[in-house]
PDB file of C-alpha atoms in Angstrom:
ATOM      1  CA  UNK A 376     118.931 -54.457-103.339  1.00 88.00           C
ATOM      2  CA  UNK A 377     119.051 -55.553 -99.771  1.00 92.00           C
ATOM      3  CA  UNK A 378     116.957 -58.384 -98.647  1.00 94.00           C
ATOM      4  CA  UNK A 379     116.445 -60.772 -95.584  1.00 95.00           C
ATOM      5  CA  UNK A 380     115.834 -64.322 -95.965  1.00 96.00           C
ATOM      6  CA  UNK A 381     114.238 -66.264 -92.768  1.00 95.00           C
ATOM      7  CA  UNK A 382     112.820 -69.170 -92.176  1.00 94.00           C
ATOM      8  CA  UNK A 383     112.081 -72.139 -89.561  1.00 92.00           C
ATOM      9  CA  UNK A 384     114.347 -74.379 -88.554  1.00 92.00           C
ATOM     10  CA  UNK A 385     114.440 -77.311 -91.193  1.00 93.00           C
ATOM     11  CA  UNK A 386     112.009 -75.453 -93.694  1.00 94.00           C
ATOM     12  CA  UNK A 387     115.482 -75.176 -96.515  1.00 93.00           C
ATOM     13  CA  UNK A 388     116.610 -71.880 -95.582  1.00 94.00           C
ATOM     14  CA  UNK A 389     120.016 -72.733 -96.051  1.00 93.00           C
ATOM     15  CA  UNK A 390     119.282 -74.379 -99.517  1.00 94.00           C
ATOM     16  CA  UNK A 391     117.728 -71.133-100.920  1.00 96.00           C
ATOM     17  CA  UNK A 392     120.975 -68.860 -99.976  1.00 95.00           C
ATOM     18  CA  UNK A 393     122.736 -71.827-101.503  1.00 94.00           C
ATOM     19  CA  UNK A 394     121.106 -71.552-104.855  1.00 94.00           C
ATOM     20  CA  UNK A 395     120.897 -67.315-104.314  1.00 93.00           C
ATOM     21  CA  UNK A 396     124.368 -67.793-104.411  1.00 91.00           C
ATOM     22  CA  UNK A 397     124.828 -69.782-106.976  1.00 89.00           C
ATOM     23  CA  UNK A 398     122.842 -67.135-109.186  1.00 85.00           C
ATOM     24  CA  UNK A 399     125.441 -64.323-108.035  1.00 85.00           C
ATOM     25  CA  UNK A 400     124.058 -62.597-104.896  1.00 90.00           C
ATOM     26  CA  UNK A 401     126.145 -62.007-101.953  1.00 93.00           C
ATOM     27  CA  UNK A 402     125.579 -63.631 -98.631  1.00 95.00           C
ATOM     28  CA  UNK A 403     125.677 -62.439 -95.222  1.00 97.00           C
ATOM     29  CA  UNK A 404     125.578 -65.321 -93.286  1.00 96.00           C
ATOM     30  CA  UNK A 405     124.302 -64.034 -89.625  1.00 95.00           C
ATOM     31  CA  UNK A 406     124.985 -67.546 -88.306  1.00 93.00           C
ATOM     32  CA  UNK A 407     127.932 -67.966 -89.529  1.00 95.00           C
ATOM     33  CA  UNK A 408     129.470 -64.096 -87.844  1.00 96.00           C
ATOM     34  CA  UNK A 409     127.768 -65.695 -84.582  1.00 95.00           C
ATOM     35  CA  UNK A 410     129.902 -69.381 -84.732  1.00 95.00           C
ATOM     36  CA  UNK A 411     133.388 -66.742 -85.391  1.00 96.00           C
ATOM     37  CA  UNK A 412     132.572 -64.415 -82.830  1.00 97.00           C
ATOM     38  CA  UNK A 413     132.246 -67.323 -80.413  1.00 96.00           C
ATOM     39  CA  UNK A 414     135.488 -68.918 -81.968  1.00 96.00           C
ATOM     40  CA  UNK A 415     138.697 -69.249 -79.356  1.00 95.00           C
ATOM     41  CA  UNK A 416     139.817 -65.474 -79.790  1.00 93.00           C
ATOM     42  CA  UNK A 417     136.608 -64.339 -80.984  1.00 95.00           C
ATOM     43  CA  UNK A 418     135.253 -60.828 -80.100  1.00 96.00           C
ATOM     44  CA  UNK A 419     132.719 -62.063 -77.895  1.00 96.00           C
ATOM     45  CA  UNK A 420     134.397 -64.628 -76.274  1.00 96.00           C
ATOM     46  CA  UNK A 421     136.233 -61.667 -73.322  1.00 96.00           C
ATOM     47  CA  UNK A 422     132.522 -60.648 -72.505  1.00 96.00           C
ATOM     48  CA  UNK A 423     130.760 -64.222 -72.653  1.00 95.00           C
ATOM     49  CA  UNK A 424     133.444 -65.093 -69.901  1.00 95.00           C
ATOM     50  CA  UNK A 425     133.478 -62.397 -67.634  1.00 95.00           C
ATOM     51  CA  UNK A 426     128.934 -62.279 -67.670  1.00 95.00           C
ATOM     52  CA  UNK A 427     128.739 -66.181 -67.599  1.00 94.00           C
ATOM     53  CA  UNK A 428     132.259 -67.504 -66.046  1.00 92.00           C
ATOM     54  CA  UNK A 429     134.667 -69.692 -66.919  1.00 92.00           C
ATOM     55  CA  UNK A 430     132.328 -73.067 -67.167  1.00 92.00           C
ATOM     56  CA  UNK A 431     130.920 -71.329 -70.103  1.00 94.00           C
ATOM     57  CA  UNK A 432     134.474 -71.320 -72.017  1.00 94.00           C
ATOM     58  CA  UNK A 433     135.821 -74.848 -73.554  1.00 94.00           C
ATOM     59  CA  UNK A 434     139.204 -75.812 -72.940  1.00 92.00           C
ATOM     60  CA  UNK A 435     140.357 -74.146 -76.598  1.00 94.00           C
ATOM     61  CA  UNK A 436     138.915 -71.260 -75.553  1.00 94.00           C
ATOM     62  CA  UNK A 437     135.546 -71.188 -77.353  1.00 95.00           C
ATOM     63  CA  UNK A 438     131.964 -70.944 -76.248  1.00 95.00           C
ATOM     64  CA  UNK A 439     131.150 -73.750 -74.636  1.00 94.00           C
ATOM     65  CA  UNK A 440     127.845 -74.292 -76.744  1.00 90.00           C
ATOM     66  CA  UNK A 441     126.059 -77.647 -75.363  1.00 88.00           C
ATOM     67  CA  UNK A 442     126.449 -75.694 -72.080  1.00 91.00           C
ATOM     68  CA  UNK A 443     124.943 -72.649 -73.054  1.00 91.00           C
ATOM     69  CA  UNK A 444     122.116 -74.075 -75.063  1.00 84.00           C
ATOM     70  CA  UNK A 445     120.857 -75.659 -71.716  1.00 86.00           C
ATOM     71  CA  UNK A 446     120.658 -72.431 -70.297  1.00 89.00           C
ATOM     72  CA  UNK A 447     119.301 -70.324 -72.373  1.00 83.00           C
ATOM     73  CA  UNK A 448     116.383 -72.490 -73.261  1.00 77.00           C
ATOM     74  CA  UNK A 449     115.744 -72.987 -69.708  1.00 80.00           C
ATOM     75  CA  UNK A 450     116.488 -69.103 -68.459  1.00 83.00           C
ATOM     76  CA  UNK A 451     115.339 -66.648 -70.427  1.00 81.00           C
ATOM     77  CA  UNK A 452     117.702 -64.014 -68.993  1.00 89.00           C
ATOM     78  CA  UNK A 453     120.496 -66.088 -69.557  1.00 90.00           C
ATOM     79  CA  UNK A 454     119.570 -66.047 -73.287  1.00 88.00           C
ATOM     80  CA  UNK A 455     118.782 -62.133 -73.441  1.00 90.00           C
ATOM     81  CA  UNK A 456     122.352 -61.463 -71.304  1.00 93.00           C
ATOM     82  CA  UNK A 457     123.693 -63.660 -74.274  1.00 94.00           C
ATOM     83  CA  UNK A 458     121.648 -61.751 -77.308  1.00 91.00           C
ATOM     84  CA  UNK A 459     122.824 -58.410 -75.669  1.00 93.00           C
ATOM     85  CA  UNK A 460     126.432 -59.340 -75.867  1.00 95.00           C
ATOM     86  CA  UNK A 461     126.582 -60.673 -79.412  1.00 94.00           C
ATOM     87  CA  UNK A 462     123.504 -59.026 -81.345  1.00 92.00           C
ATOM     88  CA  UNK A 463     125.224 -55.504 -81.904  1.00 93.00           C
ATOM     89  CA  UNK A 464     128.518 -57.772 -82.216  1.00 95.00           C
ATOM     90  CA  UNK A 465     126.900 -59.830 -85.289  1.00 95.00           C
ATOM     91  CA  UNK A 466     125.136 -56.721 -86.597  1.00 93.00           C
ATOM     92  CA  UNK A 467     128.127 -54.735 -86.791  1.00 94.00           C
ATOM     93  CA  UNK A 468     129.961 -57.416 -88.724  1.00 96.00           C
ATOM     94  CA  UNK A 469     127.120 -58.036 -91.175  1.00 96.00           C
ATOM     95  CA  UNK A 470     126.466 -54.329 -92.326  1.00 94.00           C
ATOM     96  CA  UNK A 471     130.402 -54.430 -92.862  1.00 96.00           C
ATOM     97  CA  UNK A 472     130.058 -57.385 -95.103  1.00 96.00           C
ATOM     98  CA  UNK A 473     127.511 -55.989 -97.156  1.00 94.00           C
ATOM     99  CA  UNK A 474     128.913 -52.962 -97.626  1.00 93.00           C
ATOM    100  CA  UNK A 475     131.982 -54.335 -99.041  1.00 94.00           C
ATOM    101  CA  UNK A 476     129.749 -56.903-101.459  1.00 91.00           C
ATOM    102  CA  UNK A 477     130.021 -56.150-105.093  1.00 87.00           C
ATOM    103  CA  UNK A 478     126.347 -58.069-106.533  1.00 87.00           C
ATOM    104  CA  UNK A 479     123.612 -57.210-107.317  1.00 85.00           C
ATOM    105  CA  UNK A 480     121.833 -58.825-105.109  1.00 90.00           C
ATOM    106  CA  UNK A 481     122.754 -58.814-101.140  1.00 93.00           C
ATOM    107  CA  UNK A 482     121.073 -61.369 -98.636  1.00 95.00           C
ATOM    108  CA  UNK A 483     121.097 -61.310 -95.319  1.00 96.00           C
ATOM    109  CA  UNK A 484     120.822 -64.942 -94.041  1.00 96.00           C
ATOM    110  CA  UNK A 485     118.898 -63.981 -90.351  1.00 94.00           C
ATOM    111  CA  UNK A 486     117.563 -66.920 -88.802  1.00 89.00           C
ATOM    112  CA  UNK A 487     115.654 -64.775 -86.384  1.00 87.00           C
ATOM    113  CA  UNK A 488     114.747 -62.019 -88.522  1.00 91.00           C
ATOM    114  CA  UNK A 489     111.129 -62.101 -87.668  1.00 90.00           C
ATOM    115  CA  UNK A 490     111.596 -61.980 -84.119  1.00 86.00           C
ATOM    116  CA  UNK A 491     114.444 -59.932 -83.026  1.00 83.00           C
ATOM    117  CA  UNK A 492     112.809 -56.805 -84.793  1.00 81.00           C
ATOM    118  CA  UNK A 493     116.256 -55.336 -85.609  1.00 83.00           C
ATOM    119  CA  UNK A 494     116.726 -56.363 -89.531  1.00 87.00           C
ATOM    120  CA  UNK A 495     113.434 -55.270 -91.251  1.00 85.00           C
ATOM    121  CA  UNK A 496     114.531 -51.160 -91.409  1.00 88.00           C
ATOM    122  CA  UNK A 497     117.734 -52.618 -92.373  1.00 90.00           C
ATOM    123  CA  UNK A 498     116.615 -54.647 -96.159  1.00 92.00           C
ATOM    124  CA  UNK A 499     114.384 -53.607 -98.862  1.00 90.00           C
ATOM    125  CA  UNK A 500     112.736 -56.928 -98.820  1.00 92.00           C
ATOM    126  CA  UNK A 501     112.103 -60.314 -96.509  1.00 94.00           C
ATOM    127  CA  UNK A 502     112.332 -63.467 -97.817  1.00 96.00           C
ATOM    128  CA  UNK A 503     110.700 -66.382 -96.089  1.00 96.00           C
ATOM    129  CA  UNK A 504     110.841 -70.017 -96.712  1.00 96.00           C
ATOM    130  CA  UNK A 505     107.579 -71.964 -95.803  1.00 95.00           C
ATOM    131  CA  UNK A 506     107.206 -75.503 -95.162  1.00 94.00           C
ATOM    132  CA  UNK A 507     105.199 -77.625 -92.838  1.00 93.00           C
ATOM    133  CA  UNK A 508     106.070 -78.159 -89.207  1.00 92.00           C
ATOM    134  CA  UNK A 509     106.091 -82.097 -90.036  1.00 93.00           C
ATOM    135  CA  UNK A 510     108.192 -81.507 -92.556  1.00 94.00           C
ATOM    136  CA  UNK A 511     110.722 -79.701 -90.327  1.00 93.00           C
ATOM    137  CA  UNK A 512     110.552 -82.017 -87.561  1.00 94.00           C
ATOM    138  CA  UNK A 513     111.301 -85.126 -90.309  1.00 94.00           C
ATOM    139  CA  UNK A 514     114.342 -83.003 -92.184  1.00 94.00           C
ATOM    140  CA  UNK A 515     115.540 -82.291 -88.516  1.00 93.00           C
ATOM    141  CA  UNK A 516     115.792 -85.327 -87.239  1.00 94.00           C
ATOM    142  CA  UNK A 517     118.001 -86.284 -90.216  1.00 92.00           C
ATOM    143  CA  UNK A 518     120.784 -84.434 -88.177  1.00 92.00           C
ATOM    144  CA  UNK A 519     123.287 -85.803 -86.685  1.00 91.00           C
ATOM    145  CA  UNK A 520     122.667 -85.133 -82.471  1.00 86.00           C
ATOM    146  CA  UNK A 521     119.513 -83.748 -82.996  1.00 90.00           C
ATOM    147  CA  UNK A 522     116.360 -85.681 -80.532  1.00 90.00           C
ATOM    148  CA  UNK A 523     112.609 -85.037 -81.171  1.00 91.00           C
ATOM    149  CA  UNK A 524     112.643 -83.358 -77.888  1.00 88.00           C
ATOM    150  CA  UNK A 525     115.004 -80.916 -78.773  1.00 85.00           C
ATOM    151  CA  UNK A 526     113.613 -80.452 -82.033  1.00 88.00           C
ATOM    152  CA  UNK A 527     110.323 -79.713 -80.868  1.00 88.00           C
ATOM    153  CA  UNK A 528     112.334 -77.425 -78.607  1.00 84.00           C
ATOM    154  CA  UNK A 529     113.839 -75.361 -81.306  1.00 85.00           C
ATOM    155  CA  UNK A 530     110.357 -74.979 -82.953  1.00 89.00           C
ATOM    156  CA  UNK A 531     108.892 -73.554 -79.749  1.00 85.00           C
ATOM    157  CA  UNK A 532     111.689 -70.872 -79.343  1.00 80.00           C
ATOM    158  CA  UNK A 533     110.860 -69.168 -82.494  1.00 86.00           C
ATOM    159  CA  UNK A 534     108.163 -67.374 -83.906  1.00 89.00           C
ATOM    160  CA  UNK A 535     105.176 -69.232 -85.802  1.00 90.00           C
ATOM    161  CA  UNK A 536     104.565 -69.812 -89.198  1.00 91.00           C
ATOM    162  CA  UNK A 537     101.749 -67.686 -89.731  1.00 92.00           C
ATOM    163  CA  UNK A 538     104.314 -64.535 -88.081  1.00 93.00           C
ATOM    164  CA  UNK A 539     106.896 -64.800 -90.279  1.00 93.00           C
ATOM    165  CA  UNK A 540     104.555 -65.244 -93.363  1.00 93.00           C
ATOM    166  CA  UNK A 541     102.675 -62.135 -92.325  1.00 93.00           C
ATOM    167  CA  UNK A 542     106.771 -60.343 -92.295  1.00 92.00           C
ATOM    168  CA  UNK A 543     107.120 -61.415 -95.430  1.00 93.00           C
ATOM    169  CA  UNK A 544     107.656 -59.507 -99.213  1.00 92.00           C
ATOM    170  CA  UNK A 545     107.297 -63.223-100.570  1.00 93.00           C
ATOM    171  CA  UNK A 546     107.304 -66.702 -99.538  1.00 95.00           C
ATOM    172  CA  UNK A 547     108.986 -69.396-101.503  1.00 94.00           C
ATOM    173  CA  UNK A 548     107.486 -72.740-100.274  1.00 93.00           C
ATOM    174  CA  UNK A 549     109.671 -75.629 -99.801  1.00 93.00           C
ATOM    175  CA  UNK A 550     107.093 -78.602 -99.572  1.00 92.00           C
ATOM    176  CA  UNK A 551     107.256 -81.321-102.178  1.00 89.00           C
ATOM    177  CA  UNK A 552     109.296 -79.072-104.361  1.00 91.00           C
ATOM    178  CA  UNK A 553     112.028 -80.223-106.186  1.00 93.00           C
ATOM    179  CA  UNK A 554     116.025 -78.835-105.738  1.00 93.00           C
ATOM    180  CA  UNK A 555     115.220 -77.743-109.633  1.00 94.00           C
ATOM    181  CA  UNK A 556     111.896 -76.514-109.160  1.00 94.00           C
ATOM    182  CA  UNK A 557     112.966 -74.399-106.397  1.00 94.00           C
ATOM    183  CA  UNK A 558     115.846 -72.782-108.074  1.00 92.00           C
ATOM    184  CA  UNK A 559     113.846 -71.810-110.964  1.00 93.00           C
ATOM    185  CA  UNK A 560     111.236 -69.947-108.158  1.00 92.00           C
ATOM    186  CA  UNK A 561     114.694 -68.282-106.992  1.00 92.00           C
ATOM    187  CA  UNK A 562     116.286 -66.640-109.587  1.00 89.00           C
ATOM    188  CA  UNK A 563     112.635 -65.855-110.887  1.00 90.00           C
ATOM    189  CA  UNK A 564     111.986 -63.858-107.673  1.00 88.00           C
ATOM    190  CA  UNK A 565     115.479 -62.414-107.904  1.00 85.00           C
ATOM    191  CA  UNK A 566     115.200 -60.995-111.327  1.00 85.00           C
ATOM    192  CA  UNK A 567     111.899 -59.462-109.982  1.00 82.00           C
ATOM    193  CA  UNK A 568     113.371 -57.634-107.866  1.00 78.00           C
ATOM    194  CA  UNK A 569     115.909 -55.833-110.337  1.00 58.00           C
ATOM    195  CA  UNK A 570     118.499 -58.141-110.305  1.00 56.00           C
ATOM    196  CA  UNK A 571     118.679 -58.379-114.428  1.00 48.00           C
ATOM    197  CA  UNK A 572     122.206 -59.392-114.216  1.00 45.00           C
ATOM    198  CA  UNK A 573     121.454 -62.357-112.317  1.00 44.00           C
ATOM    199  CA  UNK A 574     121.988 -65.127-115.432  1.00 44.00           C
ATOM    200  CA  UNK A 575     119.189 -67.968-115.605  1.00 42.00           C
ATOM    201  CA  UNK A 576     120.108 -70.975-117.278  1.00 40.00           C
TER     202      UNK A 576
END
């Protein structure tokens, strides 16, 4: 079974793959392929330079990412010149991952599932976590670097709540719920969906 999990920004994505994990699916961390690929050395790196120049690379040789932020929230071009060099990149590198996974269960972790279009053909089921948007704007701002500005920033660039819930095979919400409570909803939803082998506690 193939499935995609997405969510907003602060709304505990990264807590649910944690605990899908934990229960013995693979992950495909999308985010993760994107940070390597942008690595000094990494695949994208050549074609980053030659469509943005040089100011774009750090001095190790990585994407320069403060930089590029900037501009691709304030140019969308930029930011679709950017998604054209590393989407097929990251996509590539994903299907490769899960096709060498041995679980039951394999979850791709696609921050922007909903709104690149791309990954629903490509799973069996989506996965979103659901919380408030004042509830991702407080578990935000708990990050290191991170301003309310650019916060609400972040939440403006992607797609709405209501979007990705209508996307969605099932929502888990992550509101007031307990680390415990929430892994129980997990492996619940995962045995659902045929994953027997997937041990509860």
């Amino acid at each position: 079974m193939r499935v995609g999990l997405t969510g907003g920004i602060g709304s505990g994505k990264s807590t649910v793959a944690g605990l899908l994990r934990e229960a013995g699916a693979a992950i495909v961390d999308t985010d993760a392929i994107s940070r390597a690929l942008t690595l000094p050395g990494g695949a994208a790196m050549p074609a980053i330079a030659r469509t943005f120049g040089a100011d774009f690379v750090a001095a190790d040789g990585a994407l320069d990412r403060d930089r590029m932020r900037a501009l691709a929230f304030s140019d969308a071009g930029s930011k679709q010149r950017l998604e054209a060099i590393l989407h097929p990149l990251i996509t590539a590198e994903a299907l490769a991952q899960a096709d060498a996974a041995r679980a039951p269960l394999i979850v791709f972790d696609v921050p922007l599932l909903v709104e690149s279009g791309r990954w629903r053909s490509r799973v069996s089921r989506v996965l979103v976590v659901d919380c408030s948007a004042e509830t991702q704007v407080a578990r935000v701002l708990q990050r290191p670097g991170w301003t309310l500005e650019r916060v609400q920033g972040a939440l403006a660039a992607q797609t709405s709540r209501q979007a990705r819930r209508a996307a969605a095979d099932a929502v888990l919400l992550n509101d007031g719920v307990s680390l415990a409570a929430l892994g129980v909803e997990v492996r619940s939803l995962a045995a659902r969906w045929g994953c027997e082998t997937i041990a509860t506690p």
